mmCIF file of C-alpha atoms and ligand atoms in Angstrom:
data_model
loop_
_atom_site.group_PDB
_atom_site.id
_atom_site.type_symbol
_atom_site.label_atom_id
_atom_site.label_comp_id
_atom_site.label_asym_id
_atom_site.label_seq_id
_atom_site.Cartn_x
_atom_site.Cartn_y
_atom_site.Cartn_z
ATOM 1 C CA MET Q 1 191.266 -133.652 -22.559
ATOM 2 C CA THR Q 2 189.824 -130.262 -23.561
ATOM 3 C CA ILE Q 3 189.345 -130.008 -27.302
ATOM 4 C CA ILE Q 4 188.811 -126.557 -28.766
ATOM 5 C CA GLU Q 5 188.232 -125.660 -32.386
ATOM 6 C CA LEU Q 6 190.266 -122.843 -33.928
ATOM 7 C CA PRO Q 7 190.001 -121.413 -37.431
ATOM 8 C CA GLY Q 8 192.809 -122.270 -39.852
ATOM 9 C CA LEU Q 9 195.859 -120.404 -38.566
ATOM 10 C CA ILE Q 10 197.838 -118.174 -40.947
ATOM 11 C CA ASP Q 11 201.555 -117.465 -40.846
ATOM 12 C CA PRO Q 12 202.386 -114.365 -42.878
ATOM 13 C CA HIS Q 13 206.175 -114.821 -42.598
ATOM 14 C CA VAL Q 14 207.990 -118.084 -43.415
ATOM 15 C CA HIS Q 15 211.139 -119.055 -45.323
ATOM 16 C CA LEU Q 16 210.630 -122.354 -47.148
ATOM 17 C CA ARG Q 17 213.919 -122.208 -49.095
ATOM 18 C CA GLU Q 18 212.759 -123.392 -52.508
ATOM 19 C CA PRO Q 19 214.370 -122.702 -54.952
ATOM 20 C CA GLY Q 20 218.003 -122.954 -54.017
ATOM 21 C CA ALA Q 21 218.294 -124.429 -50.537
ATOM 22 C CA THR Q 22 216.017 -127.458 -50.412
ATOM 23 C CA HIS Q 23 218.538 -129.176 -48.133
ATOM 24 C CA LYS Q 24 217.175 -126.858 -45.394
ATOM 25 C CA GLU Q 25 213.458 -127.067 -46.307
ATOM 26 C CA ASP Q 26 211.228 -127.200 -49.361
ATOM 27 C CA TRP Q 27 207.590 -126.512 -50.191
ATOM 28 C CA ASP Q 28 206.703 -130.057 -49.126
ATOM 29 C CA THR Q 29 208.447 -130.266 -45.727
ATOM 30 C CA GLY Q 30 207.691 -126.612 -44.997
ATOM 31 C CA THR Q 31 203.946 -126.976 -45.546
ATOM 32 C CA GLN Q 32 203.921 -130.270 -43.611
ATOM 33 C CA SER Q 33 205.560 -128.406 -40.747
ATOM 34 C CA ALA Q 34 202.862 -125.728 -41.024
ATOM 35 C CA LEU Q 35 199.973 -128.211 -40.881
ATOM 36 C CA ALA Q 36 201.525 -129.953 -37.857
ATOM 37 C CA GLY Q 37 201.439 -126.550 -36.168
ATOM 38 C CA GLY Q 38 197.786 -125.905 -37.061
ATOM 39 C CA ILE Q 39 198.694 -123.446 -39.815
ATOM 40 C CA THR Q 40 196.703 -123.770 -43.039
ATOM 41 C CA THR Q 41 198.128 -120.801 -44.966
ATOM 42 C CA VAL Q 42 201.763 -119.677 -45.202
ATOM 43 C CA LEU Q 43 203.111 -116.577 -46.905
ATOM 44 C CA ALA Q 44 206.659 -117.307 -48.036
ATOM 45 C CA MET Q 45 209.520 -114.857 -48.260
ATOM 46 C CA PRO Q 46 211.471 -114.168 -51.462
ATOM 47 C CA ASN Q 47 215.065 -114.444 -50.141
ATOM 48 C CA THR Q 48 215.655 -117.719 -51.964
ATOM 49 C CA ALA Q 49 218.326 -118.552 -54.569
ATOM 50 C CA PRO Q 50 217.574 -117.111 -57.025
ATOM 51 C CA PRO Q 51 215.620 -114.478 -55.105
ATOM 52 C CA ILE Q 52 212.012 -113.916 -56.211
ATOM 53 C CA VAL Q 53 212.431 -110.518 -57.866
ATOM 54 C CA ASP Q 54 211.281 -111.127 -61.454
ATOM 55 C CA ALA Q 55 208.939 -113.229 -63.572
ATOM 56 C CA ASP Q 56 211.418 -116.064 -64.210
ATOM 57 C CA ALA Q 57 212.249 -116.652 -60.544
ATOM 58 C CA LEU Q 58 208.598 -116.329 -59.608
ATOM 59 C CA LYS Q 59 207.627 -118.981 -62.157
ATOM 60 C CA LEU Q 60 210.339 -121.299 -60.826
ATOM 61 C CA THR Q 61 209.032 -121.145 -57.274
ATOM 62 C CA LEU Q 62 205.326 -121.124 -58.212
ATOM 63 C CA ASP Q 63 205.748 -124.280 -60.292
ATOM 64 C CA ALA Q 64 207.478 -126.050 -57.401
ATOM 65 C CA ALA Q 65 204.882 -124.794 -54.917
ATOM 66 C CA ALA Q 66 201.944 -125.934 -57.065
ATOM 67 C CA GLU Q 67 203.435 -129.410 -57.231
ATOM 68 C CA LYS Q 68 204.432 -129.788 -53.578
ATOM 69 C CA CYS Q 69 202.427 -127.621 -51.184
ATOM 70 C CA ARG Q 70 200.141 -129.412 -48.734
ATOM 71 C CA CYS Q 71 198.540 -126.270 -47.310
ATOM 72 C CA ASP Q 72 197.632 -122.960 -48.950
ATOM 73 C CA TYR Q 73 200.453 -120.581 -49.712
ATOM 74 C CA GLY Q 74 201.389 -117.184 -51.045
ATOM 75 C CA ILE Q 75 204.688 -115.752 -52.203
ATOM 76 C CA TYR Q 76 206.148 -112.296 -51.760
ATOM 77 C CA LEU Q 77 207.958 -110.425 -54.473
ATOM 78 C CA GLY Q 78 211.309 -109.107 -53.213
ATOM 79 C CA ALA Q 79 211.921 -105.384 -53.726
ATOM 80 C CA THR Q 80 215.137 -104.309 -55.442
ATOM 81 C CA LYS Q 81 216.480 -101.029 -56.810
ATOM 82 C CA GLU Q 82 215.595 -102.274 -60.280
ATOM 83 C CA ASN Q 83 212.086 -103.731 -60.049
ATOM 84 C CA VAL Q 84 209.963 -100.763 -58.934
ATOM 85 C CA GLN Q 85 208.098 -100.750 -62.284
ATOM 86 C CA SER Q 86 208.689 -104.274 -63.598
ATOM 87 C CA GLY Q 87 207.335 -105.795 -60.385
ATOM 88 C CA LEU Q 88 203.916 -104.324 -61.086
ATOM 89 C CA ALA Q 89 203.325 -106.898 -63.849
ATOM 90 C CA LEU Q 90 203.453 -109.696 -61.230
ATOM 91 C CA THR Q 91 200.823 -108.509 -58.754
ATOM 92 C CA ASP Q 92 198.259 -111.126 -59.848
ATOM 93 C CA ARG Q 93 200.573 -113.987 -58.798
ATOM 94 C CA VAL Q 94 202.014 -112.760 -55.487
ATOM 95 C CA ALA Q 95 200.722 -112.212 -51.961
ATOM 96 C CA GLY Q 96 202.518 -108.886 -51.582
ATOM 97 C CA MET Q 97 205.881 -107.174 -51.671
ATOM 98 C CA LYS Q 98 208.759 -107.628 -49.201
ATOM 99 C CA MET Q 99 211.419 -105.028 -48.684
ATOM 100 C CA TYR Q 100 214.572 -105.684 -46.623
ATOM 101 C CA LEU Q 101 215.874 -102.510 -45.002
ATOM 102 C CA ASP Q 102 218.215 -104.143 -42.485
ATOM 103 C CA ASP Q 103 220.691 -106.921 -41.787
ATOM 104 C CA THR Q 104 219.212 -110.195 -43.051
ATOM 105 C CA TYR Q 105 219.962 -113.557 -44.674
ATOM 106 C CA GLY Q 106 220.255 -113.633 -48.466
ATOM 107 C CA THR Q 107 220.927 -111.002 -51.082
ATOM 108 C CA LEU Q 108 217.913 -108.692 -50.864
ATOM 109 C CA GLU Q 109 219.056 -106.086 -48.343
ATOM 110 C CA ILE Q 110 218.571 -102.527 -49.596
ATOM 111 C CA ASP Q 111 221.003 -99.995 -48.109
ATOM 112 C CA TRP Q 112 219.207 -98.359 -45.174
ATOM 113 C CA ARG Q 113 220.335 -94.943 -46.444
ATOM 114 C CA ASP Q 114 218.648 -95.497 -49.825
ATOM 115 C CA LEU Q 115 215.524 -93.436 -49.268
ATOM 116 C CA THR Q 116 214.965 -93.137 -53.044
ATOM 117 C CA THR Q 117 214.337 -96.865 -53.553
ATOM 118 C CA LEU Q 118 212.233 -97.150 -50.399
ATOM 119 C CA ASN Q 119 210.030 -94.231 -51.380
ATOM 120 C CA ALA Q 120 209.752 -95.355 -55.021
ATOM 121 C CA HIS Q 121 208.353 -98.749 -53.974
ATOM 122 C CA MET Q 122 206.000 -97.128 -51.473
ATOM 123 C CA ALA Q 123 204.694 -94.890 -54.271
ATOM 124 C CA ALA Q 124 204.447 -97.554 -56.988
ATOM 125 C CA TRP Q 125 203.227 -100.719 -55.262
ATOM 126 C CA PRO Q 126 199.400 -100.973 -55.469
ATOM 127 C CA LYS Q 127 197.748 -99.581 -52.362
ATOM 128 C CA ASP Q 128 195.441 -102.583 -52.022
ATOM 129 C CA MET Q 129 198.393 -105.029 -51.960
ATOM 130 C CA PRO Q 130 200.394 -105.790 -48.803
ATOM 131 C CA LEU Q 131 203.852 -104.248 -48.477
ATOM 132 C CA VAL Q 132 205.999 -105.776 -45.733
ATOM 133 C CA CYS Q 133 209.259 -104.323 -44.447
ATOM 134 C CA HIS Q 134 212.067 -105.967 -42.523
ATOM 135 C CA ALA Q 135 212.849 -102.778 -40.626
ATOM 136 C CA GLU Q 136 214.731 -102.227 -37.360
ATOM 137 C CA GLU Q 137 215.214 -99.174 -35.172
ATOM 138 C CA ARG Q 138 215.477 -96.119 -37.493
ATOM 139 C CA THR Q 139 214.365 -97.968 -40.626
ATOM 140 C CA THR Q 140 211.057 -98.677 -38.848
ATOM 141 C CA ALA Q 141 210.427 -94.934 -38.712
ATOM 142 C CA ALA Q 142 211.530 -94.551 -42.340
ATOM 143 C CA ALA Q 143 209.150 -97.281 -43.509
ATOM 144 C CA ILE Q 144 206.221 -95.763 -41.587
ATOM 145 C CA MET Q 145 206.973 -92.232 -42.798
ATOM 146 C CA THR Q 146 207.298 -93.171 -46.478
ATOM 147 C CA ALA Q 147 204.073 -95.196 -46.282
ATOM 148 C CA PHE Q 148 202.322 -92.219 -44.677
ATOM 149 C CA VAL Q 149 203.403 -89.630 -47.254
ATOM 150 C CA ASN Q 150 202.322 -92.001 -50.041
ATOM 151 C CA ASP Q 151 198.969 -92.560 -48.330
ATOM 152 C CA ARG Q 152 199.399 -96.325 -48.204
ATOM 153 C CA SER Q 153 199.633 -99.060 -45.576
ATOM 154 C CA VAL Q 154 202.794 -100.825 -44.466
ATOM 155 C CA HIS Q 155 203.333 -103.962 -42.380
ATOM 156 C CA ILE Q 156 206.410 -104.158 -40.151
ATOM 157 C CA ALA Q 157 207.860 -107.677 -39.861
ATOM 158 C CA HIS Q 158 209.204 -109.324 -36.694
ATOM 159 C CA VAL Q 159 209.177 -106.319 -34.328
ATOM 160 C CA SER Q 160 211.657 -107.054 -31.549
ATOM 161 C CA ARG Q 161 212.390 -103.848 -29.600
ATOM 162 C CA LYS Q 162 210.549 -101.428 -27.338
ATOM 163 C CA SER Q 163 211.717 -98.476 -29.478
ATOM 164 C CA GLU Q 164 210.062 -100.035 -32.525
ATOM 165 C CA ILE Q 165 206.774 -101.011 -30.925
ATOM 166 C CA ASP Q 166 206.613 -97.554 -29.288
ATOM 167 C CA ILE Q 167 206.887 -95.762 -32.654
ATOM 168 C CA ILE Q 168 204.329 -98.147 -34.182
ATOM 169 C CA ARG Q 169 201.963 -97.497 -31.287
ATOM 170 C CA ALA Q 170 202.395 -93.733 -31.693
ATOM 171 C CA ALA Q 171 201.857 -93.939 -35.472
ATOM 172 C CA LYS Q 172 198.664 -95.953 -34.952
ATOM 173 C CA GLU Q 173 197.435 -93.342 -32.468
ATOM 174 C CA LYS Q 174 197.927 -90.719 -35.207
ATOM 175 C CA GLY Q 175 195.812 -92.801 -37.571
ATOM 176 C CA ILE Q 176 198.727 -93.897 -39.759
ATOM 177 C CA LYS Q 177 198.101 -97.176 -41.599
ATOM 178 C CA VAL Q 178 200.759 -99.373 -40.041
ATOM 179 C CA THR Q 179 200.362 -102.981 -38.893
ATOM 180 C CA CYS Q 180 202.929 -105.268 -37.333
ATOM 181 C CA GLU Q 181 203.841 -108.781 -36.355
ATOM 182 C CA VAL Q 182 205.849 -110.280 -33.498
ATOM 183 C CA GLY Q 183 207.588 -113.675 -33.453
ATOM 184 C CA PRO Q 184 207.282 -116.187 -30.590
ATOM 185 C CA HIS Q 185 211.074 -116.192 -30.194
ATOM 186 C CA HIS Q 186 211.141 -112.492 -29.314
ATOM 187 C CA LEU Q 187 208.396 -113.129 -26.747
ATOM 188 C CA PHE Q 188 209.946 -116.189 -25.109
ATOM 189 C CA MET Q 189 213.677 -115.542 -25.355
ATOM 190 C CA SER Q 190 215.892 -112.567 -24.665
ATOM 191 C CA GLU Q 191 219.612 -111.889 -24.880
ATOM 192 C CA ASP Q 192 219.724 -112.424 -21.114
ATOM 193 C CA ASP Q 193 218.317 -115.934 -21.009
ATOM 194 C CA PHE Q 194 219.301 -118.161 -23.853
ATOM 195 C CA GLU Q 195 222.426 -119.754 -22.383
ATOM 196 C CA TRP Q 196 221.120 -123.169 -23.395
ATOM 197 C CA LEU Q 197 221.764 -122.298 -27.045
ATOM 198 C CA ALA Q 198 225.318 -122.528 -28.372
ATOM 199 C CA PRO Q 199 226.437 -119.188 -29.874
ATOM 200 C CA GLY Q 200 225.797 -120.013 -33.555
ATOM 201 C CA TYR Q 201 222.335 -121.342 -32.756
ATOM 202 C CA ARG Q 202 221.401 -118.064 -31.083
ATOM 203 C CA GLU Q 203 221.827 -116.086 -34.281
ATOM 204 C CA VAL Q 204 218.585 -114.649 -35.590
ATOM 205 C CA ARG Q 205 217.622 -111.347 -37.261
ATOM 206 C CA PRO Q 206 216.491 -109.195 -35.610
ATOM 207 C CA ARG Q 207 218.711 -110.394 -32.750
ATOM 208 C CA LEU Q 208 217.132 -111.468 -29.475
ATOM 209 C CA ALA Q 209 216.610 -108.279 -27.503
ATOM 210 C CA THR Q 210 216.531 -107.355 -23.815
ATOM 211 C CA LYS Q 211 214.083 -108.360 -21.090
ATOM 212 C CA ALA Q 212 212.684 -104.817 -21.231
ATOM 213 C CA ASP Q 213 212.069 -105.165 -24.972
ATOM 214 C CA GLN Q 214 210.375 -108.511 -24.360
ATOM 215 C CA GLU Q 215 208.088 -106.985 -21.711
ATOM 216 C CA ALA Q 216 207.190 -104.118 -24.055
ATOM 217 C CA LEU Q 217 206.140 -106.624 -26.730
ATOM 218 C CA TRP Q 218 203.919 -108.532 -24.291
ATOM 219 C CA GLN Q 219 202.381 -105.262 -23.135
ATOM 220 C CA ALA Q 220 201.704 -104.279 -26.759
ATOM 221 C CA ILE Q 221 199.972 -107.625 -27.296
ATOM 222 C CA ALA Q 222 197.797 -107.048 -24.234
ATOM 223 C CA ASP Q 223 197.007 -103.525 -25.485
ATOM 224 C CA GLY Q 224 196.090 -104.668 -29.001
ATOM 225 C CA VAL Q 225 198.988 -102.810 -30.650
ATOM 226 C CA VAL Q 226 200.424 -106.023 -32.127
ATOM 227 C CA ASP Q 227 198.319 -107.234 -35.066
ATOM 228 C CA CYS Q 228 199.771 -110.672 -35.774
ATOM 229 C CA ILE Q 229 201.983 -113.458 -34.564
ATOM 230 C CA ALA Q 230 204.343 -114.628 -37.326
ATOM 231 C CA THR Q 231 206.920 -117.366 -36.895
ATOM 232 C CA ASP Q 232 209.590 -116.048 -39.287
ATOM 233 C CA HIS Q 233 210.233 -119.817 -39.671
ATOM 234 C CA ALA Q 234 213.837 -119.658 -40.875
ATOM 235 C CA PRO Q 235 215.315 -123.169 -41.104
ATOM 236 C CA HIS Q 236 219.062 -123.708 -41.444
ATOM 237 C CA LEU Q 237 220.936 -126.959 -40.800
ATOM 238 C CA PRO Q 238 222.885 -127.439 -37.526
ATOM 239 C CA SER Q 239 226.081 -127.478 -39.644
ATOM 240 C CA GLU Q 240 225.153 -123.987 -40.903
ATOM 241 C CA LYS Q 241 224.520 -122.706 -37.356
ATOM 242 C CA ASP Q 242 227.523 -124.302 -35.680
ATOM 243 C CA ARG Q 243 230.290 -122.555 -37.632
ATOM 244 C CA GLU Q 244 231.870 -119.189 -38.323
ATOM 245 C CA ASN Q 245 229.370 -116.775 -39.845
ATOM 246 C CA PRO Q 246 226.389 -118.855 -38.733
ATOM 247 C CA SER Q 247 223.196 -118.418 -40.763
ATOM 248 C CA PRO Q 248 220.601 -116.513 -38.708
ATOM 249 C CA GLY Q 249 217.116 -117.844 -38.069
ATOM 250 C CA TYR Q 250 214.965 -120.292 -36.079
ATOM 251 C CA PRO Q 251 212.477 -122.912 -37.275
ATOM 252 C CA GLN Q 252 209.172 -122.372 -35.436
ATOM 253 C CA LEU Q 253 206.151 -123.524 -37.463
ATOM 254 C CA GLU Q 254 205.473 -126.530 -35.226
ATOM 255 C CA VAL Q 255 205.795 -124.739 -31.893
ATOM 256 C CA SER Q 256 204.245 -121.336 -32.507
ATOM 257 C CA LEU Q 257 200.684 -122.144 -31.400
ATOM 258 C CA ALA Q 258 201.799 -124.086 -28.319
ATOM 259 C CA LEU Q 259 204.139 -121.254 -27.309
ATOM 260 C CA MET Q 260 201.337 -118.718 -27.659
ATOM 261 C CA LEU Q 261 199.116 -121.037 -25.590
ATOM 262 C CA ARG Q 262 201.837 -120.878 -22.945
ATOM 263 C CA GLY Q 263 201.338 -117.118 -23.103
ATOM 264 C CA VAL Q 264 197.638 -117.728 -22.414
ATOM 265 C CA GLN Q 265 198.481 -120.107 -19.544
ATOM 266 C CA GLU Q 266 200.793 -117.461 -18.062
ATOM 267 C CA GLY Q 267 198.046 -114.838 -18.256
ATOM 268 C CA ARG Q 268 199.809 -112.720 -20.907
ATOM 269 C CA LEU Q 269 196.818 -112.767 -23.263
ATOM 270 C CA THR Q 270 193.459 -114.483 -23.561
ATOM 271 C CA LEU Q 271 192.408 -117.198 -25.970
ATOM 272 C CA GLU Q 272 190.019 -114.658 -27.467
ATOM 273 C CA GLN Q 273 192.998 -112.402 -28.249
ATOM 274 C CA LEU Q 274 194.998 -115.264 -29.722
ATOM 275 C CA ILE Q 275 192.575 -116.025 -32.563
ATOM 276 C CA PRO Q 276 192.802 -112.628 -34.285
ATOM 277 C CA LEU Q 277 196.596 -112.584 -33.758
ATOM 278 C CA MET Q 278 197.048 -115.940 -35.470
ATOM 279 C CA SER Q 279 194.182 -115.889 -37.950
ATOM 280 C CA THR Q 280 191.483 -113.275 -38.493
ATOM 281 C CA ASN Q 281 193.659 -110.135 -38.316
ATOM 282 C CA ILE Q 282 196.099 -111.719 -40.747
ATOM 283 C CA ARG Q 283 193.332 -112.618 -43.191
ATOM 284 C CA ARG Q 284 192.148 -108.994 -43.104
ATOM 285 C CA ILE Q 285 195.564 -107.293 -43.315
ATOM 286 C CA PHE Q 286 196.822 -109.525 -46.126
ATOM 287 C CA ASN Q 287 193.485 -109.621 -47.947
ATOM 288 C CA LEU Q 288 193.414 -113.428 -47.949
ATOM 289 C CA PRO Q 289 190.478 -115.514 -49.179
ATOM 290 C CA GLU Q 290 188.311 -117.436 -46.722
ATOM 291 C CA GLN Q 291 189.074 -121.131 -46.304
ATOM 292 C CA PRO Q 292 185.652 -122.779 -46.083
ATOM 293 C CA ASP Q 293 185.207 -125.932 -43.945
ATOM 294 C CA THR Q 294 188.565 -125.409 -42.268
ATOM 295 C CA VAL Q 295 189.105 -126.137 -38.576
ATOM 296 C CA VAL Q 296 192.036 -126.827 -36.260
ATOM 297 C CA GLU Q 297 191.282 -129.090 -33.290
ATOM 298 C CA VAL Q 298 193.578 -128.501 -30.320
ATOM 299 C CA ASP Q 299 193.761 -130.413 -27.041
ATOM 300 C CA LEU Q 300 194.470 -127.681 -24.495
ATOM 301 C CA ASP Q 301 195.479 -130.247 -21.839
ATOM 302 C CA ALA Q 302 197.915 -132.346 -23.909
ATOM 303 C CA LYS Q 303 201.473 -131.972 -22.657
ATOM 304 C CA TRP Q 304 204.356 -132.659 -25.002
ATOM 305 C CA ILE Q 305 208.113 -132.228 -25.143
ATOM 306 C CA VAL Q 306 209.685 -130.396 -28.074
ATOM 307 C CA LYS Q 307 211.860 -132.874 -30.007
ATOM 308 C CA ALA Q 308 213.240 -131.677 -33.325
ATOM 309 C CA ALA Q 309 213.827 -135.280 -34.395
ATOM 310 C CA GLU Q 310 210.057 -135.793 -34.471
ATOM 311 C CA MET Q 311 209.297 -132.671 -36.470
ATOM 312 C CA LYS Q 312 208.341 -132.366 -40.115
ATOM 313 C CA SER Q 313 210.762 -129.526 -40.806
ATOM 314 C CA ARG Q 314 213.881 -130.723 -42.616
ATOM 315 C CA CYS Q 315 216.360 -128.621 -40.637
ATOM 316 C CA GLY Q 316 216.530 -131.049 -37.706
ATOM 317 C CA TRP Q 317 216.896 -128.737 -34.712
ATOM 318 C CA SER Q 318 214.781 -126.462 -32.536
ATOM 319 C CA PRO Q 319 215.749 -123.612 -30.195
ATOM 320 C CA TYR Q 320 213.094 -125.007 -27.834
ATOM 321 C CA GLU Q 321 214.442 -128.593 -27.709
ATOM 322 C CA GLY Q 322 213.319 -130.234 -24.460
ATOM 323 C CA TRP Q 323 210.752 -127.555 -23.519
ATOM 324 C CA GLU Q 324 207.520 -128.958 -22.124
ATOM 325 C CA LEU Q 325 204.524 -127.322 -23.793
ATOM 326 C CA LYS Q 326 200.828 -127.739 -23.061
ATOM 327 C CA GLY Q 327 198.348 -127.649 -25.925
ATOM 328 C CA GLN Q 328 198.683 -129.803 -29.025
ATOM 329 C CA VAL Q 329 197.187 -129.824 -32.509
ATOM 330 C CA LYS Q 330 195.232 -133.079 -32.919
ATOM 331 C CA LYS Q 331 193.522 -132.638 -36.261
ATOM 332 C CA VAL Q 332 193.434 -130.123 -39.094
ATOM 333 C CA THR Q 333 190.625 -130.065 -41.644
ATOM 334 C CA LEU Q 334 191.387 -127.893 -44.666
ATOM 335 C CA ARG Q 335 188.665 -127.125 -47.207
ATOM 336 C CA GLY Q 336 186.691 -130.137 -46.015
ATOM 337 C CA GLU Q 337 189.593 -132.645 -46.198
ATOM 338 C CA VAL Q 338 191.494 -134.060 -43.219
ATOM 339 C CA ALA Q 339 194.964 -132.572 -43.737
ATOM 340 C CA PHE Q 340 196.647 -133.600 -40.456
ATOM 341 C CA GLU Q 341 195.665 -136.169 -37.824
ATOM 342 C CA ASN Q 342 197.425 -138.115 -35.050
ATOM 343 C CA GLY Q 343 200.770 -136.596 -35.843
ATOM 344 C CA GLU Q 344 200.633 -137.390 -39.558
ATOM 345 C CA VAL Q 345 200.095 -135.082 -42.509
ATOM 346 C CA THR Q 346 197.370 -136.585 -44.680
ATOM 347 C CA ALA Q 347 196.961 -133.794 -47.235
ATOM 348 C CA PRO Q 348 198.723 -134.902 -50.414
ATOM 349 C CA LYS Q 349 201.391 -132.913 -52.241
ATOM 350 C CA GLY Q 350 199.769 -130.358 -54.490
ATOM 351 C CA PHE Q 351 196.686 -129.966 -52.257
ATOM 352 C CA GLY Q 352 197.664 -126.416 -51.318
ATOM 353 C CA LYS Q 353 196.410 -123.488 -53.375
ATOM 354 C CA ASN Q 354 198.042 -120.160 -54.194
ATOM 355 C CA VAL Q 355 196.160 -117.460 -52.282
ATOM 356 C CA ALA Q 356 196.762 -115.025 -55.179
ATOM 357 C CA GLU Q 357 194.811 -117.285 -57.525
ATOM 358 C CA LEU Q 358 192.023 -117.819 -54.985
ATOM 359 C CA ARG Q 359 191.856 -114.042 -54.438
ATOM 360 C CA ASN Q 360 191.567 -113.346 -58.173
ATOM 361 C CA LYS Q 361 188.601 -115.700 -58.653
HETATM 362 C C1 NCD C 29 215.779 -115.071 -42.108
HETATM 363 C C2 NCD C 29 216.245 -116.189 -43.040
HETATM 364 O O1 NCD C 29 216.980 -117.076 -42.605
HETATM 365 O O2 NCD C 29 215.828 -116.215 -44.206
HETATM 366 N N1 NCD C 29 216.586 -115.124 -40.931
HETATM 367 C C3 NCD C 29 216.314 -114.590 -39.728
HETATM 368 O O3 NCD C 29 217.191 -114.600 -38.883
HETATM 369 N N2 NCD C 29 215.125 -114.098 -39.447
HETATM 370 C C4 NCD C 29 215.866 -113.738 -42.792
HETATM 371 C C5 NCD C 29 215.008 -112.646 -42.190
HETATM 372 O O4 NCD C 29 213.868 -112.868 -41.803
HETATM 373 O O5 NCD C 29 215.453 -111.480 -42.145
HETATM 374 ZN ZN1 ZN C 30 213.615 -110.362 -41.708
HETATM 375 ZN ZN1 ZN C 31 212.130 -113.657 -42.146
#
């Protein structure tokens, strides 16, 4: 047994499905899943039903979150053609803005040709608030360019290709304020080696890329070009994967740390590099409040087999089913209270706090 203590991990990209699809996940099961993975803050995406694009939808989800969350949370406002100005009234309640510029799940995709809407949000959204883009290939360059000309920062979600990480690297070298995240799935799976997943289960956006893309992402992690690891935890039921038009996305909150520890075991990165990627960089980029008296105890030697049936997530499957991982979360203390121990979540419903409220104090 080798116990190490990590700071509370932060996941800046999760889909917890409330309101509208609580059969997949809700604020309760989603935050339990986070704590089991050593994650003490989640930032949730707005592609719910209804989508979080106005005050009414935001109130709906914030009320549910306040009642159910077991770890700290934030919520993104979804960008639309219509809410460039009206969204500004909601900045005190949200973690940031999310803009969908490419193929995704839900109703929030903005046409990739619509430069007017993209630029309007880049100009209007407060410069000290995070603005996250689901961008791929050319829309990555569009997001970076519009952020640059408006003298603001932008965060690129779930980077999956060499072309994208190359342009981000080049923009950073020019001093442009761009940050990015990578998901464990794009590091550990490629289009060449996921035969064990039935076709519908493979679906994820961005799609799994090539081995060369995967290598470029690992190299960018080693070089410090990648700022964060984000799960893009995107639960859907097996019945929604195993059909025509399968819903894209993988649940990953409970495996993310152990997968990244596999990266450490394989010599891809060091433990010292892992902590900023999963905690301190994210706190800085997303301007998140400190969590005092918060610690994640991990046994680096504990081996375990991924079994979706034993997970807290409601969706009931994992793309990593049967994988043997080494490194397991044993205990999570959040703001001085034991929140997870011996496989059980002990933080009660409603224990989690909205990071926007903590930030405003
Ligand atoms: C996400 C979802 O299911 O909400 N799916 C996915 O494949 N990543 C949407 C998204 O992140 O674009
Ligand atoms: Zn996305
Ligand atoms: Zn996502």
